[in-house]
Amino acid sequence: MTMTAPPPGKKVNRIGLELQAYRGSKTTLCAGCGHNAISERVIDACYELGIDARQVLKLSGIGCSSKSPAYFLGNAHGFNSVHGRMPSVATGAMLANKTMLAIGVSGDGDTGAIGIGQFVHLMRRNLPLVYIIEDNGCYGLTKGQFSPTADVGSTLKNGVVNDLQPIDTCLMAIELGASFVARSFSGDKKQLLTLLKAALSHKGTAMIDVISPCVTFNDHEGSTKSYTYVKDHDEPVAEVNYVPHFEEITIEYEEGSTREVPLHDGSRLYLKKLDRDYDPTSKLNAVQVLHETSSRGEYATGLLYIEPDKRDFCSLLNLVDEPLAHLPLERTRPSRAVLDEIMDAQR
Ligand SMILES: Cc1ncc(C[n+]2csc(CCOP(=O)(O)OP(=O)(O)O)c2C)c(N)n1
Ligand code: SF4
Ligand SMILES: [Mg+2]
């Protein structure tokens, strides 16, 4: 990435870069695919926060969604892994260099079907990683079969009805120990951008399930993951605003209407009460709202659960401060004498 001064009159961020510097390759996804809108919001979030893309690791599995990292942050490191196996790659990469900022992109099939075992263990480990599920309720890349997040009663284009209970990835993540769990909609620019910025400021697993309609296979009447259905059934739990650590707070709220949530890097979230009094630090509250809304066929969106101070996986493992990947061999391989000592102790 070049850090030369921008031409006069060009809008740049706090590290002197234009929005353009955060783009990736031109998308090859279908025009109107929700996944494209999510890539745009990742670009906006990283630009607005002044993130150095060279410090970012982009990770994904297989699927249309998993192709997305190619379309943002062209200067970041990237690894497009195996179907459902991104969590193992992310875990290895972050243990090798915990100073990186990891952004993982998965699909509802990649996470909820073949990758469910990996997802479960990732959530309980609280690895520092922003984990985005681009959730369209189908396997877009293989021509639109139902995925495990398809709702009961949702139909395919040819009229086939889904009879199986869906997996709610947010409920699972909350139950398993993820410390930041949110749901959003690719069509809600403001909410998604705010949640992404908050997720990038969080130290631990920040899981965002983004409902992201597949315009080619799952955007018809009868689908509960279509643009029209999601727009009509979106139930935000609170209005969310984000103030980065490098900015003054300029938002004013009436006493009692807003809850402040401090984030790890000094940034803050302001959650403004809507219809209900929502406490995002309460697992019970989150689980109850998710069950209540889904029984009415609605999507609870926004920041559903947060535990800002939970220890992340790298701190739990007491890793040395320097990235393991940078340590010289003498500090990673025990000497012959140490190995002999261990062997003697076993005798
Ligand atoms: C081991 C393996 N099994 C199956 C496939 C075929 N396959 C490719 S993508 C995909 C599902 C993708 O669905 P999802 O993760 O929801 O992504 P989307 O395309 O909907 O964004 C499947 C089954 C594969 N590539 N590898
Ligand atoms: S097939 Fe569906 S998920 Fe894949 S790029 Fe097209 S619209 Fe997006
Ligand atoms: Mg999908």
PDB file of C-alpha atoms in Angstrom, residues 90-289:
ATOM      1  CA  ALA A  90      -8.136 -18.436  11.402  1.00  0.00           C
ATOM      2  CA  THR A  91      -7.149 -20.031  14.715  1.00  0.00           C
ATOM      3  CA  GLY A  92      -3.731 -21.087  13.400  1.00  0.00           C
ATOM      4  CA  ALA A  93      -3.117 -17.704  11.798  1.00  0.00           C
ATOM      5  CA  MET A  94      -4.073 -15.690  14.876  1.00  0.00           C
ATOM      6  CA  LEU A  95      -2.000 -17.894  17.187  1.00  0.00           C
ATOM      7  CA  ALA A  96       0.965 -17.388  14.860  1.00  0.00           C
ATOM      8  CA  ASN A  97       0.479 -13.631  14.830  1.00  0.00           C
ATOM      9  CA  LYS A  98      -1.983 -12.218  17.334  1.00  0.00           C
ATOM     10  CA  THR A  99      -1.178  -8.642  16.322  1.00  0.00           C
ATOM     11  CA  MET A 100      -3.174  -9.044  13.098  1.00  0.00           C
ATOM     12  CA  LEU A 101      -6.789  -7.974  12.693  1.00  0.00           C
ATOM     13  CA  ALA A 102      -8.733 -10.958  11.381  1.00  0.00           C
ATOM     14  CA  ILE A 103     -11.908 -10.706   9.302  1.00  0.00           C
ATOM     15  CA  GLY A 104     -13.537 -14.017   8.410  1.00  0.00           C
ATOM     16  CA  VAL A 105     -16.348 -14.317   5.871  1.00  0.00           C
ATOM     17  CA  SER A 106     -18.512 -17.412   5.708  1.00  0.00           C
ATOM     18  CA  GLY A 107     -21.890 -18.446   4.321  1.00  0.00           C
ATOM     19  CA  ASP A 108     -24.890 -19.996   6.023  1.00  0.00           C
ATOM     20  CA  GLY A 109     -23.985 -23.278   4.304  1.00  0.00           C
ATOM     21  CA  ASP A 110     -20.270 -22.918   4.996  1.00  0.00           C
ATOM     22  CA  THR A 111     -21.006 -22.253   8.680  1.00  0.00           C
ATOM     23  CA  GLY A 112     -24.273 -24.085   9.381  1.00  0.00           C
ATOM     24  CA  ALA A 113     -23.776 -27.284   7.355  1.00  0.00           C
ATOM     25  CA  ILE A 114     -20.292 -28.612   6.577  1.00  0.00           C
ATOM     26  CA  GLY A 115     -18.570 -26.182   8.970  1.00  0.00           C
ATOM     27  CA  ILE A 116     -20.864 -26.450  11.992  1.00  0.00           C
ATOM     28  CA  GLY A 117     -18.336 -28.399  14.088  1.00  0.00           C
ATOM     29  CA  GLN A 118     -15.642 -25.819  13.399  1.00  0.00           C
ATOM     30  CA  PHE A 119     -18.061 -22.961  14.105  1.00  0.00           C
ATOM     31  CA  VAL A 120     -19.026 -24.416  17.500  1.00  0.00           C
ATOM     32  CA  HIS A 121     -15.437 -24.587  18.708  1.00  0.00           C
ATOM     33  CA  LEU A 122     -14.543 -21.194  17.292  1.00  0.00           C
ATOM     34  CA  MET A 123     -17.390 -19.568  19.248  1.00  0.00           C
ATOM     35  CA  ARG A 124     -16.423 -21.223  22.534  1.00  0.00           C
ATOM     36  CA  ARG A 125     -12.781 -20.205  22.158  1.00  0.00           C
ATOM     37  CA  ASN A 126     -13.438 -16.496  21.703  1.00  0.00           C
ATOM     38  CA  LEU A 127     -10.625 -16.111  19.174  1.00  0.00           C
ATOM     39  CA  PRO A 128     -10.071 -12.447  18.262  1.00  0.00           C
ATOM     40  CA  LEU A 129     -11.843 -12.405  14.899  1.00  0.00           C
ATOM     41  CA  VAL A 130     -14.705 -10.614  13.177  1.00  0.00           C
ATOM     42  CA  TYR A 131     -16.791 -13.520  11.853  1.00  0.00           C
ATOM     43  CA  ILE A 132     -19.350 -12.478   9.238  1.00  0.00           C
ATOM     44  CA  ILE A 133     -21.981 -14.928   8.027  1.00  0.00           C
ATOM     45  CA  GLU A 134     -23.455 -13.776   4.722  1.00  0.00           C
ATOM     46  CA  ASP A 135     -26.781 -15.501   5.301  1.00  0.00           C
ATOM     47  CA  ASN A 136     -29.066 -16.060   2.312  1.00  0.00           C
ATOM     48  CA  GLY A 137     -30.744 -19.271   3.494  1.00  0.00           C
ATOM     49  CA  CYS A 138     -29.401 -21.222   0.522  1.00  0.00           C
ATOM     50  CA  TYR A 139     -26.297 -22.616  -1.142  1.00  0.00           C
ATOM     51  CA  GLY A 140     -25.944 -19.831  -3.719  1.00  0.00           C
ATOM     52  CA  LEU A 141     -22.795 -21.154  -5.404  1.00  0.00           C
ATOM     53  CA  THR A 142     -24.301 -24.604  -6.076  1.00  0.00           C
ATOM     54  CA  LYS A 143     -27.579 -23.231  -7.453  1.00  0.00           C
ATOM     55  CA  GLY A 144     -29.779 -22.408  -4.497  1.00  0.00           C
ATOM     56  CA  GLN A 145     -30.545 -25.559  -2.447  1.00  0.00           C
ATOM     57  CA  PHE A 146     -31.917 -24.911   1.087  1.00  0.00           C
ATOM     58  CA  SER A 147     -29.238 -24.354   3.696  1.00  0.00           C
ATOM     59  CA  PRO A 148     -29.596 -25.015   7.452  1.00  0.00           C
ATOM     60  CA  THR A 149     -30.714 -21.405   8.088  1.00  0.00           C
ATOM     61  CA  ALA A 150     -33.745 -21.713   5.769  1.00  0.00           C
ATOM     62  CA  ASP A 151     -36.921 -21.110   7.802  1.00  0.00           C
ATOM     63  CA  VAL A 152     -39.728 -23.636   8.142  1.00  0.00           C
ATOM     64  CA  GLY A 153     -42.268 -22.925   5.406  1.00  0.00           C
ATOM     65  CA  SER A 154     -39.828 -21.024   3.202  1.00  0.00           C
ATOM     66  CA  THR A 155     -40.041 -22.144  -0.429  1.00  0.00           C
ATOM     67  CA  LEU A 156     -37.623 -22.654  -3.287  1.00  0.00           C
ATOM     68  CA  LYS A 157     -38.412 -20.980  -6.610  1.00  0.00           C
ATOM     69  CA  ASN A 158     -39.967 -24.238  -7.867  1.00  0.00           C
ATOM     70  CA  GLY A 159     -42.349 -24.331  -4.877  1.00  0.00           C
ATOM     71  CA  VAL A 160     -40.539 -26.982  -2.764  1.00  0.00           C
ATOM     72  CA  VAL A 161     -41.213 -26.202   0.920  1.00  0.00           C
ATOM     73  CA  ASN A 162     -38.606 -26.433   3.677  1.00  0.00           C
ATOM     74  CA  ASP A 163     -39.924 -28.563   6.581  1.00  0.00           C
ATOM     75  CA  LEU A 164     -36.787 -28.587   8.697  1.00  0.00           C
ATOM     76  CA  GLN A 165     -36.151 -26.379  11.729  1.00  0.00           C
ATOM     77  CA  PRO A 166     -33.505 -23.730  10.993  1.00  0.00           C
ATOM     78  CA  ILE A 167     -30.282 -23.314  12.925  1.00  0.00           C
ATOM     79  CA  ASP A 168     -30.123 -19.842  14.476  1.00  0.00           C
ATOM     80  CA  THR A 169     -26.419 -19.024  14.362  1.00  0.00           C
ATOM     81  CA  CYS A 170     -26.868 -16.084  16.770  1.00  0.00           C
ATOM     82  CA  LEU A 171     -28.560 -18.251  19.395  1.00  0.00           C
ATOM     83  CA  MET A 172     -25.796 -20.823  19.013  1.00  0.00           C
ATOM     84  CA  ALA A 173     -23.016 -18.258  19.241  1.00  0.00           C
ATOM     85  CA  ILE A 174     -24.507 -16.706  22.399  1.00  0.00           C
ATOM     86  CA  GLU A 175     -24.957 -20.091  24.034  1.00  0.00           C
ATOM     87  CA  LEU A 176     -21.430 -21.204  23.116  1.00  0.00           C
ATOM     88  CA  GLY A 177     -19.602 -18.182  24.482  1.00  0.00           C
ATOM     89  CA  ALA A 178     -19.022 -15.690  21.676  1.00  0.00           C
ATOM     90  CA  SER A 179     -18.513 -12.315  23.309  1.00  0.00           C
ATOM     91  CA  PHE A 180     -20.108 -10.143  20.583  1.00  0.00           C
ATOM     92  CA  VAL A 181     -23.146 -11.375  18.676  1.00  0.00           C
ATOM     93  CA  ALA A 182     -25.181  -9.300  16.232  1.00  0.00           C
ATOM     94  CA  ARG A 183     -27.625  -9.714  13.397  1.00  0.00           C
ATOM     95  CA  SER A 184     -28.121  -7.285  10.555  1.00  0.00           C
ATOM     96  CA  PHE A 185     -29.412  -6.977   7.003  1.00  0.00           C
ATOM     97  CA  SER A 186     -27.289  -6.230   3.938  1.00  0.00           C
ATOM     98  CA  GLY A 187     -29.945  -3.650   2.952  1.00  0.00           C
ATOM     99  CA  ASP A 188     -29.556  -1.676   6.211  1.00  0.00           C
ATOM    100  CA  LYS A 189     -26.462   0.397   5.463  1.00  0.00           C
ATOM    101  CA  LYS A 190     -26.363   2.372   8.692  1.00  0.00           C
ATOM    102  CA  GLN A 191     -26.940  -0.481  11.118  1.00  0.00           C
ATOM    103  CA  LEU A 192     -24.518  -2.829   9.359  1.00  0.00           C
ATOM    104  CA  LEU A 193     -21.757  -0.209   9.131  1.00  0.00           C
ATOM    105  CA  THR A 194     -22.127   0.650  12.824  1.00  0.00           C
ATOM    106  CA  LEU A 195     -22.035  -2.993  13.870  1.00  0.00           C
ATOM    107  CA  LEU A 196     -18.984  -3.695  11.708  1.00  0.00           C
ATOM    108  CA  LYS A 197     -17.081  -0.782  13.242  1.00  0.00           C
ATOM    109  CA  ALA A 198     -18.000  -1.983  16.725  1.00  0.00           C
ATOM    110  CA  ALA A 199     -16.963  -5.534  15.827  1.00  0.00           C
ATOM    111  CA  LEU A 200     -13.579  -4.275  14.585  1.00  0.00           C
ATOM    112  CA  SER A 201     -13.075  -2.571  17.982  1.00  0.00           C
ATOM    113  CA  HIS A 202     -13.916  -5.720  19.947  1.00  0.00           C
ATOM    114  CA  LYS A 203     -11.246  -8.095  21.314  1.00  0.00           C
ATOM    115  CA  GLY A 204     -12.700 -11.585  20.986  1.00  0.00           C
ATOM    116  CA  THR A 205     -15.027 -13.274  18.536  1.00  0.00           C
ATOM    117  CA  ALA A 206     -17.444 -10.762  17.023  1.00  0.00           C
ATOM    118  CA  MET A 207     -20.034 -12.814  15.170  1.00  0.00           C
ATOM    119  CA  ILE A 208     -22.365 -10.927  12.813  1.00  0.00           C
ATOM    120  CA  ASP A 209     -25.037 -12.850  10.967  1.00  0.00           C
ATOM    121  CA  VAL A 210     -25.995 -10.620   8.049  1.00  0.00           C
ATOM    122  CA  ILE A 211     -29.122 -11.573   6.169  1.00  0.00           C
ATOM    123  CA  SER A 212     -27.970 -11.169   2.596  1.00  0.00           C
ATOM    124  CA  PRO A 213     -30.514 -12.017  -0.112  1.00  0.00           C
ATOM    125  CA  CYS A 214     -29.483 -14.206  -3.049  1.00  0.00           C
ATOM    126  CA  VAL A 215     -31.155 -12.411  -5.953  1.00  0.00           C
ATOM    127  CA  THR A 216     -30.696 -15.332  -8.315  1.00  0.00           C
ATOM    128  CA  PHE A 217     -32.072 -18.231  -6.247  1.00  0.00           C
ATOM    129  CA  ASN A 218     -33.818 -16.978  -3.088  1.00  0.00           C
ATOM    130  CA  ASP A 219     -35.447 -13.573  -3.573  1.00  0.00           C
ATOM    131  CA  HIS A 220     -38.963 -14.645  -4.597  1.00  0.00           C
ATOM    132  CA  GLU A 221     -42.317 -14.514  -2.838  1.00  0.00           C
ATOM    133  CA  GLY A 222     -42.373 -17.410  -0.377  1.00  0.00           C
ATOM    134  CA  SER A 223     -38.731 -16.945   0.658  1.00  0.00           C
ATOM    135  CA  THR A 224     -38.114 -15.574   4.157  1.00  0.00           C
ATOM    136  CA  LYS A 225     -34.657 -14.358   3.081  1.00  0.00           C
ATOM    137  CA  SER A 226     -35.897 -12.100   0.245  1.00  0.00           C
ATOM    138  CA  TYR A 227     -35.322  -8.328   0.286  1.00  0.00           C
ATOM    139  CA  THR A 228     -39.049  -7.669   0.672  1.00  0.00           C
ATOM    140  CA  TYR A 229     -39.583 -10.169   3.481  1.00  0.00           C
ATOM    141  CA  VAL A 230     -36.571  -9.037   5.524  1.00  0.00           C
ATOM    142  CA  LYS A 231     -37.431  -5.328   5.108  1.00  0.00           C
ATOM    143  CA  ASP A 232     -40.978  -6.036   6.354  1.00  0.00           C
ATOM    144  CA  HIS A 233     -39.954  -8.260   9.287  1.00  0.00           C
ATOM    145  CA  ASP A 234     -36.880  -6.456  10.652  1.00  0.00           C
ATOM    146  CA  GLU A 235     -37.223  -5.783  14.411  1.00  0.00           C
ATOM    147  CA  PRO A 236     -34.184  -3.824  15.684  1.00  0.00           C
ATOM    148  CA  VAL A 237     -33.634  -4.429  19.414  1.00  0.00           C
ATOM    149  CA  ALA A 238     -32.143  -0.926  19.872  1.00  0.00           C
ATOM    150  CA  GLU A 239     -30.792   1.894  17.715  1.00  0.00           C
ATOM    151  CA  VAL A 240     -27.041   1.551  17.706  1.00  0.00           C
ATOM    152  CA  ASN A 241     -24.478   4.369  17.382  1.00  0.00           C
ATOM    153  CA  TYR A 242     -20.698   4.038  17.477  1.00  0.00           C
ATOM    154  CA  VAL A 243     -18.139   6.640  18.529  1.00  0.00           C
ATOM    155  CA  PRO A 244     -14.522   5.699  17.729  1.00  0.00           C
ATOM    156  CA  HIS A 245     -11.867   6.241  20.408  1.00  0.00           C
ATOM    157  CA  PHE A 246     -10.312   9.063  18.358  1.00  0.00           C
ATOM    158  CA  GLU A 247     -13.492  11.190  18.255  1.00  0.00           C
ATOM    159  CA  GLU A 248     -15.320  13.346  20.785  1.00  0.00           C
ATOM    160  CA  ILE A 249     -18.837  12.269  21.776  1.00  0.00           C
ATOM    161  CA  THR A 250     -21.277  14.620  20.113  1.00  0.00           C
ATOM    162  CA  ILE A 251     -24.447  12.549  20.552  1.00  0.00           C
ATOM    163  CA  GLU A 252     -26.921  13.791  23.145  1.00  0.00           C
ATOM    164  CA  TYR A 253     -29.647  11.587  24.540  1.00  0.00           C
ATOM    165  CA  GLU A 254     -32.390  11.959  27.076  1.00  0.00           C
ATOM    166  CA  GLU A 255     -31.573  10.486  30.470  1.00  0.00           C
ATOM    167  CA  GLY A 256     -32.635   6.831  30.708  1.00  0.00           C
ATOM    168  CA  SER A 257     -33.161   6.351  26.979  1.00  0.00           C
ATOM    169  CA  THR A 258     -29.637   5.246  26.120  1.00  0.00           C
ATOM    170  CA  ARG A 259     -27.128   2.679  27.335  1.00  0.00           C
ATOM    171  CA  GLU A 260     -23.380   3.208  26.845  1.00  0.00           C
ATOM    172  CA  VAL A 261     -21.195   0.178  26.129  1.00  0.00           C
ATOM    173  CA  PRO A 262     -17.408   0.772  26.299  1.00  0.00           C
ATOM    174  CA  LEU A 263     -15.380  -1.255  23.802  1.00  0.00           C
ATOM    175  CA  HIS A 264     -11.908  -2.688  24.181  1.00  0.00           C
ATOM    176  CA  ASP A 265     -10.016  -0.033  22.195  1.00  0.00           C
ATOM    177  CA  GLY A 266     -11.700   2.901  23.960  1.00  0.00           C
ATOM    178  CA  SER A 267     -14.467   3.337  21.391  1.00  0.00           C
ATOM    179  CA  ARG A 268     -18.051   3.408  22.673  1.00  0.00           C
ATOM    180  CA  LEU A 269     -21.419   2.161  21.584  1.00  0.00           C
ATOM    181  CA  TYR A 270     -24.618   4.023  22.371  1.00  0.00           C
ATOM    182  CA  LEU A 271     -27.738   1.884  22.324  1.00  0.00           C
ATOM    183  CA  LYS A 272     -30.910   3.907  22.141  1.00  0.00           C
ATOM    184  CA  LYS A 273     -34.041   2.306  23.498  1.00  0.00           C
ATOM    185  CA  LEU A 274     -36.750   1.521  20.945  1.00  0.00           C
ATOM    186  CA  ASP A 275     -40.001  -0.292  21.867  1.00  0.00           C
ATOM    187  CA  ARG A 276     -38.437  -2.510  24.498  1.00  0.00           C
ATOM    188  CA  ASP A 277     -35.829  -2.075  27.201  1.00  0.00           C
ATOM    189  CA  TYR A 278     -33.051  -4.231  25.794  1.00  0.00           C
ATOM    190  CA  ASP A 279     -29.980  -5.259  27.796  1.00  0.00           C
ATOM    191  CA  PRO A 280     -27.290  -6.577  25.398  1.00  0.00           C
ATOM    192  CA  THR A 281     -25.170  -7.801  28.317  1.00  0.00           C
ATOM    193  CA  SER A 282     -27.861 -10.283  29.350  1.00  0.00           C
ATOM    194  CA  LYS A 283     -27.763 -13.700  27.663  1.00  0.00           C
ATOM    195  CA  LEU A 284     -31.265 -14.413  28.924  1.00  0.00           C
ATOM    196  CA  ASN A 285     -32.589 -11.211  27.380  1.00  0.00           C
ATOM    197  CA  ALA A 286     -30.936 -12.012  24.053  1.00  0.00           C
ATOM    198  CA  VAL A 287     -32.148 -15.610  23.937  1.00  0.00           C
ATOM    199  CA  GLN A 288     -35.690 -14.603  24.904  1.00  0.00           C
ATOM    200  CA  VAL A 289     -35.906 -11.871  22.241  1.00  0.00           C
TER     201      VAL A 289
END
